[in-house]
mmCIF file of C-alpha atoms in Angstrom:
data_model
loop_
_atom_site.group_PDB
_atom_site.id
_atom_site.type_symbol
_atom_site.label_atom_id
_atom_site.label_comp_id
_atom_site.label_asym_id
_atom_site.label_seq_id
_atom_site.Cartn_x
_atom_site.Cartn_y
_atom_site.Cartn_z
ATOM 1 C CA MET A 1 8.368 17.627 92.425
ATOM 2 C CA ALA A 2 5.570 19.681 90.920
ATOM 3 C CA ARG A 3 5.550 23.301 91.961
ATOM 4 C CA ILE A 4 2.108 24.832 92.494
ATOM 5 C CA LEU A 5 1.780 28.174 90.753
ATOM 6 C CA SER A 6 -0.701 30.930 90.196
ATOM 7 C CA VAL A 7 -0.686 31.816 86.523
ATOM 8 C CA SER A 8 -2.432 34.734 84.862
ATOM 9 C CA PRO A 9 -3.804 34.466 81.345
ATOM 10 C CA ILE A 10 -1.689 36.061 78.607
ATOM 11 C CA VAL A 11 -3.239 38.014 75.771
ATOM 12 C CA VAL A 12 -1.526 37.109 72.488
ATOM 13 C CA PRO A 13 -1.860 39.451 69.505
ATOM 14 C CA CYS A 14 -2.786 37.819 66.180
ATOM 15 C CA LEU A 15 -0.092 39.383 64.025
ATOM 16 C CA PHE A 16 1.999 37.414 61.568
ATOM 17 C CA THR A 17 4.017 38.457 58.546
ATOM 18 C CA THR A 18 6.669 36.565 56.666
ATOM 19 C CA SER A 19 9.244 37.191 53.982
ATOM 20 C CA ARG A 20 10.929 35.061 51.337
ATOM 21 C CA ARG A 21 14.605 35.447 50.658
ATOM 22 C CA ILE A 22 14.920 34.175 47.101
ATOM 23 C CA VAL A 23 11.782 34.183 44.962
ATOM 24 C CA ARG A 24 10.502 37.361 43.378
ATOM 25 C CA VAL A 25 6.932 36.238 42.811
ATOM 26 C CA ALA A 26 4.606 38.033 45.230
ATOM 27 C CA VAL A 27 2.345 35.846 47.364
ATOM 28 C CA THR A 28 0.344 36.449 50.494
ATOM 29 C CA ALA A 29 -0.430 34.251 53.467
ATOM 30 C CA ARG A 30 -3.943 32.826 53.433
ATOM 31 C CA ASN A 31 -4.376 32.661 57.194
ATOM 32 C CA PRO A 32 -2.914 34.863 59.930
ATOM 33 C CA SER A 33 -1.004 33.104 62.712
ATOM 34 C CA ILE A 34 0.604 34.230 65.919
ATOM 35 C CA SER A 35 3.822 36.140 66.464
ATOM 36 C CA PHE A 36 5.869 36.012 69.646
ATOM 37 C CA GLU A 37 8.869 37.868 70.980
ATOM 38 C CA SER A 38 10.799 34.587 70.812
ATOM 39 C CA MET A 39 10.361 34.478 67.023
ATOM 40 C CA ALA A 40 13.936 35.380 66.124
ATOM 41 C CA LEU A 41 13.364 34.381 62.504
ATOM 42 C CA LYS A 42 9.958 34.206 60.849
ATOM 43 C CA PRO A 43 8.966 31.270 58.653
ATOM 44 C CA PRO A 44 9.166 31.550 54.868
ATOM 45 C CA LEU A 45 6.107 32.743 52.999
ATOM 46 C CA HIS A 46 3.571 30.359 51.511
ATOM 47 C CA PRO A 47 0.234 31.400 49.955
ATOM 48 C CA THR A 48 -1.905 28.486 51.235
ATOM 49 C CA TYR A 49 -0.012 26.914 54.140
ATOM 50 C CA ASP A 50 -1.936 27.051 57.412
ATOM 51 C CA LEU A 51 0.581 26.741 60.250
ATOM 52 C CA LYS A 52 -2.116 26.897 62.902
ATOM 53 C CA GLY A 53 -3.984 24.162 61.026
ATOM 54 C CA ILE A 54 -0.884 21.927 61.082
ATOM 55 C CA ILE A 55 -0.620 22.414 64.846
ATOM 56 C CA ASN A 56 -4.283 21.530 65.328
ATOM 57 C CA LEU A 57 -3.912 18.487 63.079
ATOM 58 C CA ALA A 58 -0.992 17.259 65.214
ATOM 59 C CA LEU A 59 -2.961 17.831 68.431
ATOM 60 C CA ALA A 60 -6.038 16.082 67.020
ATOM 61 C CA GLU A 61 -3.883 13.164 65.910
ATOM 62 C CA ASP A 62 -2.737 12.756 69.510
ATOM 63 C CA ALA A 63 -6.176 13.269 71.071
ATOM 64 C CA GLY A 64 -8.058 10.912 68.748
ATOM 65 C CA GLY A 65 -11.410 12.317 69.820
ATOM 66 C CA GLN A 66 -11.015 10.942 73.346
ATOM 67 C CA GLY A 67 -8.423 13.304 74.784
ATOM 68 C CA ASP A 68 -5.570 12.398 77.115
ATOM 69 C CA VAL A 69 -7.121 9.595 79.136
ATOM 70 C CA THR A 70 -3.950 9.072 81.220
ATOM 71 C CA SER A 71 -3.814 12.696 82.322
ATOM 72 C CA MET A 72 -7.544 12.790 83.014
ATOM 73 C CA ALA A 73 -7.104 9.740 85.229
ATOM 74 C CA THR A 74 -3.972 10.853 87.106
ATOM 75 C CA ILE A 75 -3.781 14.661 87.205
ATOM 76 C CA PRO A 76 -6.089 16.805 89.350
ATOM 77 C CA VAL A 77 -7.958 19.166 87.072
ATOM 78 C CA ASP A 78 -6.821 22.377 88.822
ATOM 79 C CA MET A 79 -3.212 21.400 89.523
ATOM 80 C CA GLU A 80 -0.581 23.812 88.203
ATOM 81 C CA VAL A 81 3.105 23.010 87.669
ATOM 82 C CA GLU A 82 6.372 24.217 86.225
ATOM 83 C CA ALA A 83 8.090 22.075 83.580
ATOM 84 C CA ASN A 84 11.571 22.626 82.171
ATOM 85 C CA PHE A 85 12.921 22.120 78.665
ATOM 86 C CA LEU A 86 16.105 20.067 78.786
ATOM 87 C CA ALA A 87 18.631 19.537 75.973
ATOM 88 C CA LYS A 88 19.987 15.993 75.947
ATOM 89 C CA GLU A 89 22.658 16.646 73.340
ATOM 90 C CA ASP A 90 24.581 19.519 71.784
ATOM 91 C CA GLY A 91 23.133 21.336 68.796
ATOM 92 C CA ILE A 92 21.232 24.311 67.401
ATOM 93 C CA ILE A 93 17.838 24.876 68.970
ATOM 94 C CA ALA A 94 14.923 25.521 66.598
ATOM 95 C CA GLY A 95 11.165 25.438 66.930
ATOM 96 C CA ILE A 96 10.925 27.584 70.058
ATOM 97 C CA ALA A 97 8.423 29.935 68.413
ATOM 98 C CA LEU A 98 6.436 26.991 67.061
ATOM 99 C CA ALA A 99 6.395 25.273 70.471
ATOM 100 C CA GLU A 100 4.957 28.462 71.942
ATOM 101 C CA MET A 101 2.187 28.337 69.350
ATOM 102 C CA VAL A 102 1.388 24.769 70.401
ATOM 103 C CA PHE A 103 1.114 25.695 74.086
ATOM 104 C CA ARG A 104 -1.031 28.761 73.276
ATOM 105 C CA GLU A 105 -3.317 26.631 71.118
ATOM 106 C CA VAL A 106 -3.844 24.123 73.931
ATOM 107 C CA ASP A 107 -4.209 26.721 76.680
ATOM 108 C CA PRO A 108 -3.693 30.484 76.200
ATOM 109 C CA SER A 109 -3.118 30.904 79.955
ATOM 110 C CA LEU A 110 0.102 28.849 79.898
ATOM 111 C CA LYS A 111 3.173 30.995 80.412
ATOM 112 C CA VAL A 112 6.339 30.071 78.515
ATOM 113 C CA GLU A 113 9.788 31.534 79.244
ATOM 114 C CA TRP A 114 13.054 30.935 77.393
ATOM 115 C CA SER A 115 16.716 31.549 78.141
ATOM 116 C CA GLN A 116 17.608 30.815 74.493
ATOM 117 C CA LYS A 117 16.125 31.763 71.137
ATOM 118 C CA ASP A 118 15.784 29.954 67.831
ATOM 119 C CA GLY A 119 19.235 29.562 66.273
ATOM 120 C CA ASP A 120 21.182 29.504 69.558
ATOM 121 C CA CYS A 121 23.593 26.723 70.491
ATOM 122 C CA VAL A 122 22.538 24.427 73.322
ATOM 123 C CA HIS A 123 24.615 21.807 75.121
ATOM 124 C CA LYS A 124 23.751 18.517 76.735
ATOM 125 C CA GLY A 125 22.169 19.074 80.146
ATOM 126 C CA LEU A 126 21.144 22.704 79.508
ATOM 127 C CA GLN A 127 17.756 23.849 80.814
ATOM 128 C CA PHE A 128 16.796 26.429 78.200
ATOM 129 C CA GLY A 129 13.144 27.197 78.906
ATOM 130 C CA LYS A 130 10.139 26.541 81.101
ATOM 131 C CA VAL A 131 6.365 26.479 80.940
ATOM 132 C CA TYR A 132 3.989 27.267 83.847
ATOM 133 C CA GLY A 133 0.329 26.536 84.251
ATOM 134 C CA ARG A 134 -2.263 23.774 84.357
ATOM 135 C CA ALA A 135 -0.477 20.428 84.517
ATOM 136 C CA HIS A 136 -3.002 18.583 82.368
ATOM 137 C CA ASN A 137 -2.655 21.043 79.476
ATOM 138 C CA ILE A 138 1.134 21.108 79.678
ATOM 139 C CA VAL A 139 1.237 17.325 79.347
ATOM 140 C CA VAL A 140 -1.255 17.395 76.453
ATOM 141 C CA ALA A 141 0.900 19.914 74.540
ATOM 142 C CA GLU A 142 4.232 18.355 75.508
ATOM 143 C CA ARG A 143 4.740 15.680 72.851
ATOM 144 C CA VAL A 144 3.487 17.753 69.922
ATOM 145 C CA ALA A 145 5.684 20.706 70.905
ATOM 146 C CA LEU A 146 8.712 18.449 71.371
ATOM 147 C CA ASN A 147 8.140 16.604 68.098
ATOM 148 C CA PHE A 148 8.254 19.888 66.202
ATOM 149 C CA MET A 149 11.242 21.171 68.174
ATOM 150 C CA GLN A 150 13.284 17.980 67.902
ATOM 151 C CA ARG A 151 12.852 17.698 64.134
ATOM 152 C CA MET A 152 13.462 21.408 63.534
ATOM 153 C CA SER A 153 16.515 21.417 65.812
ATOM 154 C CA GLY A 154 17.960 18.412 64.006
ATOM 155 C CA ILE A 155 17.534 20.176 60.662
ATOM 156 C CA ALA A 156 18.965 23.441 62.016
ATOM 157 C CA THR A 157 21.962 21.659 63.551
ATOM 158 C CA LEU A 158 22.916 19.909 60.308
ATOM 159 C CA THR A 159 22.240 23.072 58.299
ATOM 160 C CA LYS A 160 24.582 25.072 60.525
ATOM 161 C CA GLU A 161 27.370 22.536 60.037
ATOM 162 C CA MET A 162 26.812 22.464 56.285
ATOM 163 C CA ALA A 163 26.514 26.251 55.970
ATOM 164 C CA ASP A 164 29.761 26.840 57.820
ATOM 165 C CA ALA A 165 31.591 24.254 55.715
ATOM 166 C CA ALA A 166 30.104 25.505 52.417
ATOM 167 C CA TYR A 167 31.269 29.118 52.770
ATOM 168 C CA PRO A 168 31.555 31.216 50.627
ATOM 169 C CA ALA A 169 28.802 29.263 48.851
ATOM 170 C CA CYS A 170 25.301 29.285 50.374
ATOM 171 C CA ILE A 171 23.592 26.039 51.411
ATOM 172 C CA LEU A 172 20.041 25.329 50.193
ATOM 173 C CA GLU A 173 17.549 22.598 51.007
ATOM 174 C CA THR A 174 15.267 21.005 48.397
ATOM 175 C CA ARG A 175 11.600 19.911 48.208
ATOM 176 C CA LYS A 176 12.555 16.612 49.883
ATOM 177 C CA THR A 177 10.651 17.527 53.033
ATOM 178 C CA ALA A 178 8.234 15.546 55.202
ATOM 179 C CA PRO A 179 4.744 15.680 53.608
ATOM 180 C CA GLY A 180 2.693 18.350 55.343
ATOM 181 C CA LEU A 181 5.761 19.834 57.070
ATOM 182 C CA ARG A 182 7.217 21.740 54.106
ATOM 183 C CA LEU A 183 7.113 25.162 55.740
ATOM 184 C CA VAL A 184 8.276 23.832 59.127
ATOM 185 C CA ASP A 185 11.281 22.047 57.597
ATOM 186 C CA LYS A 186 12.269 25.040 55.491
ATOM 187 C CA TRP A 187 11.861 27.352 58.489
ATOM 188 C CA ALA A 188 14.359 25.181 60.369
ATOM 189 C CA VAL A 189 16.849 25.544 57.497
ATOM 190 C CA LEU A 190 16.626 29.331 57.799
ATOM 191 C CA ILE A 191 17.155 29.108 61.556
ATOM 192 C CA GLY A 192 20.259 26.992 60.950
ATOM 193 C CA GLY A 193 21.780 29.618 58.659
ATOM 194 C CA GLY A 194 20.814 28.142 55.291
ATOM 195 C CA ARG A 195 18.797 29.663 52.491
ATOM 196 C CA ASN A 196 15.522 28.420 51.049
ATOM 197 C CA HIS A 197 15.238 26.969 47.574
ATOM 198 C CA ARG A 198 11.781 27.185 46.003
ATOM 199 C CA MET A 199 8.925 26.588 48.419
ATOM 200 C CA GLY A 200 6.960 24.464 45.971
ATOM 201 C CA LEU A 201 6.020 24.108 42.326
ATOM 202 C CA PHE A 202 4.447 27.550 42.207
ATOM 203 C CA ASP A 203 7.114 30.098 43.118
ATOM 204 C CA MET A 204 10.046 29.324 40.823
ATOM 205 C CA VAL A 205 10.588 27.601 37.493
ATOM 206 C CA LEU A 206 12.975 24.672 37.865
ATOM 207 C CA ILE A 207 13.582 22.835 34.585
ATOM 208 C CA LYS A 208 14.781 19.394 35.614
ATOM 209 C CA ASP A 209 16.002 16.359 33.675
ATOM 210 C CA ASN A 210 12.522 14.945 33.028
ATOM 211 C CA HIS A 211 11.262 18.289 31.707
ATOM 212 C CA ILE A 212 14.297 18.448 29.397
ATOM 213 C CA SER A 213 13.755 14.892 28.148
ATOM 214 C CA ILE A 214 10.061 15.552 27.438
ATOM 215 C CA ALA A 215 10.796 18.925 25.761
ATOM 216 C CA GLY A 216 13.403 17.374 23.459
ATOM 217 C CA GLY A 217 16.498 19.056 24.839
ATOM 218 C CA VAL A 218 17.683 21.786 27.145
ATOM 219 C CA THR A 219 17.334 24.606 24.595
ATOM 220 C CA ASN A 220 13.741 23.657 23.787
ATOM 221 C CA ALA A 221 12.901 23.530 27.493
ATOM 222 C CA VAL A 222 14.338 26.969 28.300
ATOM 223 C CA LYS A 223 12.765 28.478 25.181
ATOM 224 C CA SER A 224 9.355 27.071 26.158
ATOM 225 C CA VAL A 225 9.661 28.616 29.632
ATOM 226 C CA ASP A 226 10.589 32.002 28.156
ATOM 227 C CA LEU A 227 7.528 31.912 25.895
ATOM 228 C CA TYR A 228 5.210 30.775 28.696
ATOM 229 C CA LEU A 229 6.337 33.467 31.156
ATOM 230 C CA ALA A 230 6.015 36.151 28.469
ATOM 231 C CA GLN A 231 2.515 34.988 27.528
ATOM 232 C CA LYS A 232 1.391 34.872 31.158
ATOM 233 C CA ASN A 233 3.209 38.112 32.053
ATOM 234 C CA LEU A 234 4.945 36.327 34.945
ATOM 235 C CA LYS A 235 8.212 37.343 36.531
ATOM 236 C CA MET A 236 9.972 34.734 38.647
ATOM 237 C CA GLU A 237 13.317 33.061 38.949
ATOM 238 C CA VAL A 238 14.128 30.378 36.395
ATOM 239 C CA GLU A 239 16.654 27.606 36.911
ATOM 240 C CA VAL A 240 17.696 24.868 34.517
ATOM 241 C CA GLU A 241 19.425 21.617 35.425
ATOM 242 C CA THR A 242 22.487 20.646 33.391
ATOM 243 C CA ARG A 243 24.214 17.275 33.640
ATOM 244 C CA THR A 244 27.087 17.680 31.199
ATOM 245 C CA LEU A 245 29.443 20.418 30.053
ATOM 246 C CA GLU A 246 27.784 20.116 26.632
ATOM 247 C CA GLU A 247 24.447 21.093 28.174
ATOM 248 C CA VAL A 248 26.114 24.046 29.910
ATOM 249 C CA HIS A 249 27.527 25.190 26.550
ATOM 250 C CA GLU A 250 24.090 24.764 24.965
ATOM 251 C CA VAL A 251 22.357 26.876 27.611
ATOM 252 C CA LEU A 252 25.005 29.600 27.366
ATOM 253 C CA HIS A 253 24.747 29.637 23.568
ATOM 254 C CA TYR A 254 20.962 30.005 23.734
ATOM 255 C CA ALA A 255 21.243 32.802 26.308
ATOM 256 C CA SER A 256 23.759 34.664 24.132
ATOM 257 C CA GLN A 257 21.380 34.605 21.160
ATOM 258 C CA THR A 258 18.140 35.721 22.810
ATOM 259 C CA LYS A 259 16.709 37.519 25.795
ATOM 260 C CA THR A 260 15.956 34.896 28.440
ATOM 261 C CA SER A 261 14.313 34.735 31.848
ATOM 262 C CA LEU A 262 16.981 32.264 33.030
ATOM 263 C CA THR A 263 18.590 33.260 36.340
ATOM 264 C CA ARG A 264 20.405 30.136 37.587
ATOM 265 C CA ILE A 265 22.095 27.045 36.179
ATOM 266 C CA MET A 266 22.123 23.865 38.238
ATOM 267 C CA LEU A 267 25.276 21.761 37.822
ATOM 268 C CA ASP A 268 24.013 18.321 38.713
ATOM 269 C CA ASN A 269 26.280 15.435 39.689
ATOM 270 C CA MET A 270 29.406 17.205 38.489
ATOM 271 C CA VAL A 271 31.025 16.261 41.792
ATOM 272 C CA VAL A 272 32.574 12.856 41.139
ATOM 273 C CA PRO A 273 33.221 10.488 44.083
ATOM 274 C CA LEU A 274 36.677 8.879 44.254
ATOM 275 C CA PRO A 275 37.527 5.416 45.630
ATOM 276 C CA ASN A 276 39.451 6.950 48.557
ATOM 277 C CA GLY A 277 36.348 8.809 49.783
ATOM 278 C CA ASP A 278 37.435 12.153 48.326
ATOM 279 C CA VAL A 279 35.697 13.884 45.407
ATOM 280 C CA ASN A 280 36.871 15.301 42.105
ATOM 281 C CA VAL A 281 35.397 18.776 41.521
ATOM 282 C CA SER A 282 37.294 19.621 38.337
ATOM 283 C CA MET A 283 34.191 19.258 36.129
ATOM 284 C CA LEU A 284 32.181 21.481 38.471
ATOM 285 C CA LYS A 285 34.943 24.083 38.510
ATOM 286 C CA GLU A 286 35.143 24.050 34.714
ATOM 287 C CA ALA A 287 31.389 24.597 34.459
ATOM 288 C CA VAL A 288 31.531 27.521 36.902
ATOM 289 C CA ASN A 289 34.348 29.059 34.864
ATOM 290 C CA LEU A 290 32.375 28.616 31.645
ATOM 291 C CA ILE A 291 29.368 30.421 33.123
ATOM 292 C CA ASN A 292 31.715 33.116 34.446
ATOM 293 C CA GLY A 293 29.157 34.957 36.569
ATOM 294 C CA ARG A 294 26.564 35.354 33.801
ATOM 295 C CA PHE A 295 24.117 33.318 35.896
ATOM 296 C CA GLU A 296 23.917 32.089 39.446
ATOM 297 C CA THR A 297 25.205 28.534 39.785
ATOM 298 C CA GLU A 298 24.032 25.677 42.000
ATOM 299 C CA ALA A 299 25.918 22.459 42.700
ATOM 300 C CA SER A 300 23.800 19.382 43.383
ATOM 301 C CA GLY A 301 24.667 15.748 44.041
ATOM 302 C CA ASN A 302 27.249 13.993 46.225
ATOM 303 C CA VAL A 303 26.990 16.746 48.842
ATOM 304 C CA THR A 304 27.995 15.603 52.337
ATOM 305 C CA LEU A 305 29.634 17.161 55.364
ATOM 306 C CA GLU A 306 32.891 15.645 54.147
ATOM 307 C CA THR A 307 32.653 17.000 50.580
ATOM 308 C CA ILE A 308 30.852 20.309 50.928
ATOM 309 C CA HIS A 309 33.878 22.457 51.796
ATOM 310 C CA LYS A 310 35.687 21.382 48.636
ATOM 311 C CA ILE A 311 32.543 22.029 46.578
ATOM 312 C CA GLY A 312 32.169 25.474 48.124
ATOM 313 C CA GLN A 313 35.671 26.445 47.037
ATOM 314 C CA THR A 314 34.868 26.018 43.323
ATOM 315 C CA GLY A 315 33.162 29.407 43.049
ATOM 316 C CA VAL A 316 29.638 27.998 42.851
ATOM 317 C CA THR A 317 26.928 30.340 44.200
ATOM 318 C CA TYR A 318 24.748 27.740 45.914
ATOM 319 C CA ILE A 319 25.006 24.143 47.064
ATOM 320 C CA SER A 320 21.744 22.227 47.482
ATOM 321 C CA SER A 321 21.309 19.171 49.673
ATOM 322 C CA GLY A 322 18.166 17.096 50.122
ATOM 323 C CA ALA A 323 19.783 15.475 53.166
ATOM 324 C CA LEU A 324 19.119 18.609 55.219
ATOM 325 C CA THR A 325 15.472 17.576 55.465
ATOM 326 C CA HIS A 326 15.031 14.028 54.135
ATOM 327 C CA SER A 327 17.608 12.341 56.371
ATOM 328 C CA VAL A 328 17.385 14.483 59.482
ATOM 329 C CA LYS A 329 18.350 13.105 62.897
ATOM 330 C CA ALA A 330 16.167 14.730 65.529
ATOM 331 C CA LEU A 331 17.915 16.567 68.367
ATOM 332 C CA ASP A 332 17.073 14.959 71.720
ATOM 333 C CA ILE A 333 15.030 17.371 73.854
ATOM 334 C CA SER A 334 12.714 16.669 76.778
ATOM 335 C CA LEU A 335 10.251 18.540 78.983
ATOM 336 C CA LYS A 336 10.469 17.555 82.648
ATOM 337 C CA ILE A 337 8.594 18.553 85.783
ATOM 338 C CA ASP A 338 11.017 16.779 88.142
ATOM 339 C CA THR A 339 14.160 18.163 86.544
ATOM 340 C CA GLU A 340 16.496 16.951 89.288
ATOM 341 C CA LEU A 341 15.485 13.335 88.789
ATOM 342 C CA ALA A 342 15.585 13.758 85.007
ATOM 343 C CA LEU A 343 19.154 15.050 85.174
ATOM 344 C CA LEU A 344 20.147 12.219 87.517
ATOM 345 C CA VAL A 345 18.775 9.621 85.111
ATOM 346 C CA GLY A 346 20.269 11.492 82.191
ATOM 347 C CA ARG A 347 23.743 11.413 83.683
ATOM 348 C CA ARG A 348 23.336 7.705 84.378
ATOM 349 C CA THR A 349 22.620 7.110 80.699
ATOM 350 C CA ASN A 350 25.054 9.789 79.437
ATOM 351 C CA ARG A 351 22.207 11.918 78.067
ATOM 352 C CA ALA A 352 22.565 14.948 80.345
#
């Protein structure tokens, strides 16, 4: 049943700073956002991304100019309730800070409390937070907040599994994120214990196969980048993709003959799948040994939960996986006013 409450407005300071873990290029946030005590880990930095704008876009998408006609028809305008966040499966919770932003955007007087923080483990049936205040506004914010949380928690849960299995290598995501949700997806990776690859096309040079083909070879491509960065007086990380041991040798030869801005070598598809489901990492290991610590190394391709531990034992610095964000399974989370009934139904369907 709904519990009637008296809720006081909360004043929220507009303070928001972020930090990047990998790139050296300095950028600043275009728009300030909101910081909360529940923000255990801040989102990565982006010079133009408007997190508040993304929230408002999601809310406007739901409202469609008309607003919540169901709530307006069924919920008394002054009714106040308490609703509880309920985990319906085990995993890593993420998006708590972002959910708070959603509720504040809809109604600054809503009061949100949490028993967990971003990055904590939750189990099926756990009530890990609650929101108090005007019922209509809670219901309006509910789906948008949950959509963010469920996607972020799914990403964080898979990232945690992959990060643990990859050790001592570090797990990275890629740019294979949902359009418009780049920062949100990459934030979830951080919460899950991963590291961020480049945020976009602007903050790191990544010379990939198509660049190499157009430039006429890997040496030409790296040389062109060195000249460009020198001409523009830019300092940022530079990575080049290699697909064969010959290309690795070529990059190392170039680097031994000239001063280069190169910082990392990607070893792409050097993990070879075997018919029995295992993988052969001998080529990857040979490449890592050739590089011998002169540059950071990154393994890419054929990375799964089943293969990542073996890849991580080769001595590679990083392992990147697009699956962290492009194939995410959302973690099942709900927000319920009648929690007792929700748990009863959940147990009946084995979801609580």
